Every structure is written in structure tokens, then in C-alpha cells.
Amino acid sequence: MTGPGVDRNAVATLIVGGDVEWIDADSEAARALPEVWQAIVAARSAPERVSAAMARWDHEFVDLLPRFAALMRDQLIDVVPAMIVGDPALVYVTTDGDAYAPWVGTDPRDFGEVSPIWDVLPEPLRAFQRNTHPGFGLTWPGVYGIRTPADQISRYERLELADLGVAPEEAVIGEYDGEPVREDEVYLLSFDEAQAFYCVSPRFRVGEIVFIHYDDFDVVDLWPTLDDVMLMPYRNVVY
């Protein structure tokens, strides 16, 4: 898709919730956006908005996601400020062949409380969440991306196991360093549309993440895994 402009209505239909108000430089709503986004708002062309937005991505974070970074360089065609369900966001419009693939980045002012896994997240990831986007994902924060710290809840809570009468000590999901790991000890960092979960635990070493899908429980390196996850939605481009 190489047309001169983005069909914002088409992009809006892809974003979870569907309540999208696009914000331009002359919009009164622009005042509700964070100060650090004002250069993006003021930019008058898509390439200028892309440049202003990506300038806020830390180089170390980008370098640790080389394949996704390459995709963003090639497929990112616009970055548009918006209010989504009433909250400020940046929408990074990428393409997948002839289709739009919009990523949503949340307001850095809405960082919220840190999760129990905060201390075992690598510093480049924490810096991205503090300074750029607390949450980032395809069509909604966390989908193929990074959940906000406040949304990094345990799998035990996400699956509502307490409501099902399952006690925490009964909810063993795998093993780490020869010891059982429970559902209430792993916290969601990312997930995909196949209901695979990518979780971190306070018991893990810094830079480790666990892939959980049905009976699979595999502790792997965070950065190459996250790089792979962020490329999963793309069927028509290869990196």
C-alpha cells in the first residue's frame, strides 16, 4: 500500500473499541496530548510525523528488536495522534501488503503502578515504558506487543481461577530451576491472537520470558522472543 495518504476511517475500524478521534494540529483536542507529542501533532506531513515519533524511541530498545525495527523502517507510513475511548494515544500505521496494521502506543503520563515483575524486566524495556509508551500493541496495547505495567496481571487473575474454585497452590503450570511454577507467579507481558501468553515472573532472571500455550511452558530469552512476537501479525512481509 503506497498511496499518498492513509484512510483513517479504515484504520479506525481495526482498532479495538472503535471509538477513535483523530487529532490534527488545529484540533482543540491537541491540548490534551502530552507535551512530548506536540512535535508530532505540529508536523504537516506523514514522513515528518513518522520522524518525530520514532525520534522518541530509545536506540538501545530499537537495537534489541532488529527485525521489528527493520519492518517499522520499511512499512511505517504514518503516525497519527488520537483519542481512543477517550484516552490519548499514538497510532503507528504500518502496512502488511495491501492491508493496514495499526499499532497503538499509550500516553507516557498514564504509566500507573509498576507490576510485580518490574524489577526483572530489562532496563531498555522499562525505559521504553517509562518514557515512550507504557503500553504498545497491534490494534490495542499488549496484543503482539507490551502490556502496560498496571495490566501486567498474573495468569491466575487473568484466567479468573479463584472464581473457578482453584486455589493458587493447585494451579501449577510448569517448572523453573527444578521447582514448580504456579499460575499466580507468572505475569502477562504480551499475548497473541492464538491465546498464547508471554509472561515474566519475579522468580525469573532478568531477560527471561516464558511462552505458555496450552501444555507448553518454555522459558526463553525475552528479546528475540519479543522480536518474533511483534512480527507474527505480518503475513505479506518477511524479515
mmCIF file of N, CA and C in Angstrom, residues 82-143:
data_model
loop_
_atom_site.group_PDB
_atom_site.id
_atom_site.type_symbol
_atom_site.label_atom_id
_atom_site.label_comp_id
_atom_site.label_asym_id
_atom_site.label_seq_id
_atom_site.Cartn_x
_atom_site.Cartn_y
_atom_site.Cartn_z
ATOM 1 N N ALA A 82 -4.292 10.487 18.462
ATOM 2 C CA ALA A 82 -5.726 10.205 18.540
ATOM 3 C C ALA A 82 -6.164 10.133 19.992
ATOM 4 N N MET A 83 -7.464 10.225 20.160
ATOM 5 C CA MET A 83 -8.093 9.843 21.419
ATOM 6 C C MET A 83 -8.814 8.532 21.153
ATOM 7 N N ILE A 84 -8.463 7.486 21.906
ATOM 8 C CA ILE A 84 -9.080 6.174 21.722
ATOM 9 C C ILE A 84 -9.836 5.825 22.996
ATOM 10 N N VAL A 85 -11.132 5.698 22.862
ATOM 11 C CA VAL A 85 -12.022 5.504 24.016
ATOM 12 C C VAL A 85 -11.714 6.572 25.071
ATOM 13 N N GLY A 86 -11.456 7.775 24.602
ATOM 14 C CA GLY A 86 -11.235 8.914 25.485
ATOM 15 C C GLY A 86 -9.831 9.089 26.013
ATOM 16 N N ASP A 87 -8.911 8.203 25.668
ATOM 17 C CA ASP A 87 -7.540 8.291 26.171
ATOM 18 C C ASP A 87 -6.569 8.655 25.047
ATOM 19 N N PRO A 88 -5.585 9.528 25.323
ATOM 20 C CA PRO A 88 -4.609 9.892 24.294
ATOM 21 C C PRO A 88 -3.777 8.690 23.857
ATOM 22 N N ALA A 89 -3.485 8.634 22.566
ATOM 23 C CA ALA A 89 -2.676 7.542 22.020
ATOM 24 C C ALA A 89 -2.011 8.000 20.739
ATOM 25 N N LEU A 90 -0.958 7.303 20.364
ATOM 26 C CA LEU A 90 -0.372 7.453 19.038
ATOM 27 C C LEU A 90 -0.682 6.177 18.261
ATOM 28 N N VAL A 91 -1.146 6.349 17.032
ATOM 29 C CA VAL A 91 -1.432 5.207 16.175
ATOM 30 C C VAL A 91 -0.356 5.150 15.091
ATOM 31 N N TYR A 92 0.438 4.082 15.134
ATOM 32 C CA TYR A 92 1.514 3.858 14.171
ATOM 33 C C TYR A 92 0.928 2.992 13.052
ATOM 34 N N VAL A 93 0.713 3.592 11.901
ATOM 35 C CA VAL A 93 0.064 2.880 10.798
ATOM 36 C C VAL A 93 1.122 2.208 9.929
ATOM 37 N N THR A 94 1.201 0.889 10.028
ATOM 38 C CA THR A 94 2.087 0.116 9.165
ATOM 39 C C THR A 94 1.235 -0.611 8.129
ATOM 40 N N THR A 95 1.907 -1.218 7.155
ATOM 41 C CA THR A 95 1.187 -1.955 6.125
ATOM 42 C C THR A 95 1.662 -3.397 6.093
ATOM 43 N N ASP A 96 0.726 -4.254 5.729
ATOM 44 C CA ASP A 96 1.008 -5.678 5.530
ATOM 45 C C ASP A 96 0.479 -6.016 4.144
ATOM 46 N N GLY A 97 1.301 -5.824 3.141
ATOM 47 C CA GLY A 97 0.811 -5.968 1.776
ATOM 48 C C GLY A 97 -0.169 -4.851 1.475
ATOM 49 N N ASP A 98 -1.405 -5.207 1.152
ATOM 50 C CA ASP A 98 -2.433 -4.214 0.838
ATOM 51 C C ASP A 98 -3.326 -3.891 2.031
ATOM 52 N N ALA A 99 -2.936 -4.326 3.217
ATOM 53 C CA ALA A 99 -3.754 -4.096 4.408
ATOM 54 C C ALA A 99 -3.029 -3.188 5.395
ATOM 55 N N TYR A 100 -3.822 -2.456 6.175
ATOM 56 C CA TYR A 100 -3.263 -1.666 7.263
ATOM 57 C C TYR A 100 -3.025 -2.555 8.484
ATOM 58 N N ALA A 101 -1.984 -2.237 9.235
ATOM 59 C CA ALA A 101 -1.701 -2.903 10.503
ATOM 60 C C ALA A 101 -1.331 -1.812 11.504
ATOM 61 N N PRO A 102 -2.304 -1.283 12.261
ATOM 62 C CA PRO A 102 -2.048 -0.158 13.158
ATOM 63 C C PRO A 102 -1.621 -0.596 14.567
ATOM 64 N N TRP A 103 -0.550 0.017 15.061
ATOM 65 C CA TRP A 103 -0.094 -0.201 16.424
ATOM 66 C C TRP A 103 -0.518 0.982 17.285
ATOM 67 N N VAL A 104 -0.920 0.701 18.511
ATOM 68 C CA VAL A 104 -1.370 1.743 19.434
ATOM 69 C C VAL A 104 -0.358 1.886 20.565
ATOM 70 N N GLY A 105 0.140 3.106 20.740
ATOM 71 C CA GLY A 105 1.049 3.414 21.841
ATOM 72 C C GLY A 105 0.379 4.351 22.824
ATOM 73 N N THR A 106 0.422 4.015 24.107
ATOM 74 C CA THR A 106 -0.302 4.788 25.110
ATOM 75 C C THR A 106 0.509 5.985 25.607
ATOM 76 N N ASP A 107 -0.181 6.854 26.297
ATOM 77 C CA ASP A 107 0.341 8.116 26.828
ATOM 78 C C ASP A 107 1.360 7.831 27.944
ATOM 79 N N PRO A 108 2.596 8.363 27.839
ATOM 80 C CA PRO A 108 3.582 8.126 28.905
ATOM 81 C C PRO A 108 3.160 8.680 30.262
ATOM 82 N N ARG A 109 2.207 9.602 30.273
ATOM 83 C CA ARG A 109 1.712 10.122 31.553
ATOM 84 C C ARG A 109 0.820 9.103 32.275
ATOM 85 N N ASP A 110 0.372 8.087 31.545
ATOM 86 C CA ASP A 110 -0.518 7.073 32.122
ATOM 87 C C ASP A 110 0.244 5.807 32.479
ATOM 88 N N PHE A 111 1.420 5.978 33.017
ATOM 89 C CA PHE A 111 2.268 4.843 33.360
ATOM 90 C C PHE A 111 1.633 3.971 34.440
ATOM 91 N N GLY A 112 1.070 4.598 35.465
ATOM 92 C CA GLY A 112 0.398 3.847 36.528
ATOM 93 C C GLY A 112 1.367 3.185 37.488
ATOM 94 N N GLU A 113 0.875 2.203 38.218
ATOM 95 C CA GLU A 113 1.675 1.479 39.205
ATOM 96 C C GLU A 113 2.507 0.395 38.522
ATOM 97 N N VAL A 114 3.702 0.160 39.052
ATOM 98 C CA VAL A 114 4.529 -0.909 38.489
ATOM 99 C C VAL A 114 3.968 -2.260 38.920
ATOM 100 N N SER A 115 4.228 -3.258 38.098
ATOM 101 C CA SER A 115 3.755 -4.604 38.362
ATOM 102 C C SER A 115 4.786 -5.368 39.199
ATOM 103 N N PRO A 116 4.440 -6.551 39.711
ATOM 104 C CA PRO A 116 5.404 -7.351 40.479
ATOM 105 C C PRO A 116 6.608 -7.814 39.665
ATOM 106 N N ILE A 117 6.538 -7.736 38.325
ATOM 107 C CA ILE A 117 7.670 -8.178 37.506
ATOM 108 C C ILE A 117 8.590 -7.031 37.102
ATOM 109 N N TRP A 118 8.292 -5.832 37.575
ATOM 110 C CA TRP A 118 9.041 -4.655 37.124
ATOM 111 C C TRP A 118 10.550 -4.813 37.324
ATOM 112 N N ASP A 119 10.959 -5.349 38.446
ATOM 113 C CA ASP A 119 12.392 -5.447 38.756
ATOM 114 C C ASP A 119 13.120 -6.494 37.927
ATOM 115 N N VAL A 120 12.400 -7.395 37.264
ATOM 116 C CA VAL A 120 13.068 -8.403 36.443
ATOM 117 C C VAL A 120 12.869 -8.140 34.942
ATOM 118 N N LEU A 121 12.313 -6.975 34.607
ATOM 119 C CA LEU A 121 12.274 -6.563 33.209
ATOM 120 C C LEU A 121 13.594 -5.879 32.862
ATOM 121 N N PRO A 122 14.146 -6.119 31.677
ATOM 122 C CA PRO A 122 15.402 -5.454 31.290
ATOM 123 C C PRO A 122 15.218 -3.935 31.251
ATOM 124 N N GLU A 123 16.265 -3.212 31.598
ATOM 125 C CA GLU A 123 16.170 -1.758 31.677
ATOM 126 C C GLU A 123 15.738 -1.103 30.368
ATOM 127 N N PRO A 124 16.197 -1.542 29.169
ATOM 128 C CA PRO A 124 15.710 -0.888 27.944
ATOM 129 C C PRO A 124 14.194 -0.990 27.775
ATOM 130 N N LEU A 125 13.601 -2.090 28.251
ATOM 131 C CA LEU A 125 12.151 -2.236 28.179
ATOM 132 C C LEU A 125 11.475 -1.313 29.185
ATOM 133 N N ARG A 126 12.032 -1.229 30.380
ATOM 134 C CA ARG A 126 11.465 -0.326 31.390
ATOM 135 C C ARG A 126 11.568 1.127 30.935
ATOM 136 N N ALA A 127 12.691 1.487 30.289
ATOM 137 C CA ALA A 127 12.863 2.853 29.808
ATOM 138 C C ALA A 127 11.829 3.174 28.727
ATOM 139 N N PHE A 128 11.565 2.205 27.842
ATOM 140 C CA PHE A 128 10.549 2.414 26.810
ATOM 141 C C PHE A 128 9.185 2.652 27.451
ATOM 142 N N GLN A 129 8.855 1.871 28.471
ATOM 143 C CA GLN A 129 7.559 2.022 29.124
ATOM 144 C C GLN A 129 7.466 3.317 29.929
ATOM 145 N N ARG A 130 8.563 3.733 30.506
ATOM 146 C CA ARG A 130 8.556 4.990 31.279
ATOM 147 C C ARG A 130 8.471 6.212 30.369
ATOM 148 N N ASN A 131 9.231 6.190 29.275
ATOM 149 C CA ASN A 131 9.470 7.413 28.516
ATOM 150 C C ASN A 131 8.749 7.483 27.173
ATOM 151 N N THR A 132 8.425 6.333 26.589
ATOM 152 C CA THR A 132 7.841 6.348 25.247
ATOM 153 C C THR A 132 6.380 5.903 25.285
ATOM 154 N N HIS A 133 6.151 4.633 25.571
ATOM 155 C CA HIS A 133 4.775 4.124 25.671
ATOM 156 C C HIS A 133 4.693 3.070 26.770
ATOM 157 N N PRO A 134 3.908 3.301 27.825
ATOM 158 C CA PRO A 134 3.713 2.261 28.835
ATOM 159 C C PRO A 134 3.103 0.995 28.240
ATOM 160 N N GLY A 135 2.233 1.171 27.243
ATOM 161 C CA GLY A 135 1.633 0.045 26.550
ATOM 162 C C GLY A 135 1.734 0.239 25.055
ATOM 163 N N PHE A 136 1.968 -0.862 24.333
ATOM 164 C CA PHE A 136 2.131 -0.784 22.882
ATOM 165 C C PHE A 136 1.682 -2.104 22.287
ATOM 166 N N GLY A 137 0.812 -2.046 21.287
ATOM 167 C CA GLY A 137 0.351 -3.298 20.693
ATOM 168 C C GLY A 137 -0.421 -3.083 19.412
ATOM 169 N N LEU A 138 -0.610 -4.153 18.674
ATOM 170 C CA LEU A 138 -1.347 -4.103 17.417
ATOM 171 C C LEU A 138 -2.839 -4.011 17.701
ATOM 172 N N THR A 139 -3.444 -2.932 17.296
ATOM 173 C CA THR A 139 -4.866 -2.598 17.478
ATOM 174 C C THR A 139 -5.249 -2.312 18.928
ATOM 175 N N TRP A 140 -4.391 -2.703 19.880
ATOM 176 C CA TRP A 140 -4.655 -2.420 21.301
ATOM 177 C C TRP A 140 -3.394 -2.768 22.096
ATOM 178 N N PRO A 141 -3.051 -2.002 23.135
ATOM 179 C CA PRO A 141 -1.820 -2.266 23.887
ATOM 180 C C PRO A 141 -1.761 -3.688 24.440
ATOM 181 N N GLY A 142 -0.635 -4.345 24.201
ATOM 182 C CA GLY A 142 -0.421 -5.687 24.718
ATOM 183 C C GLY A 142 -0.600 -6.781 23.696
ATOM 184 N N VAL A 143 -1.396 -6.536 22.648
ATOM 185 C CA VAL A 143 -1.599 -7.544 21.614
ATOM 186 C C VAL A 143 -0.369 -7.560 20.704
#
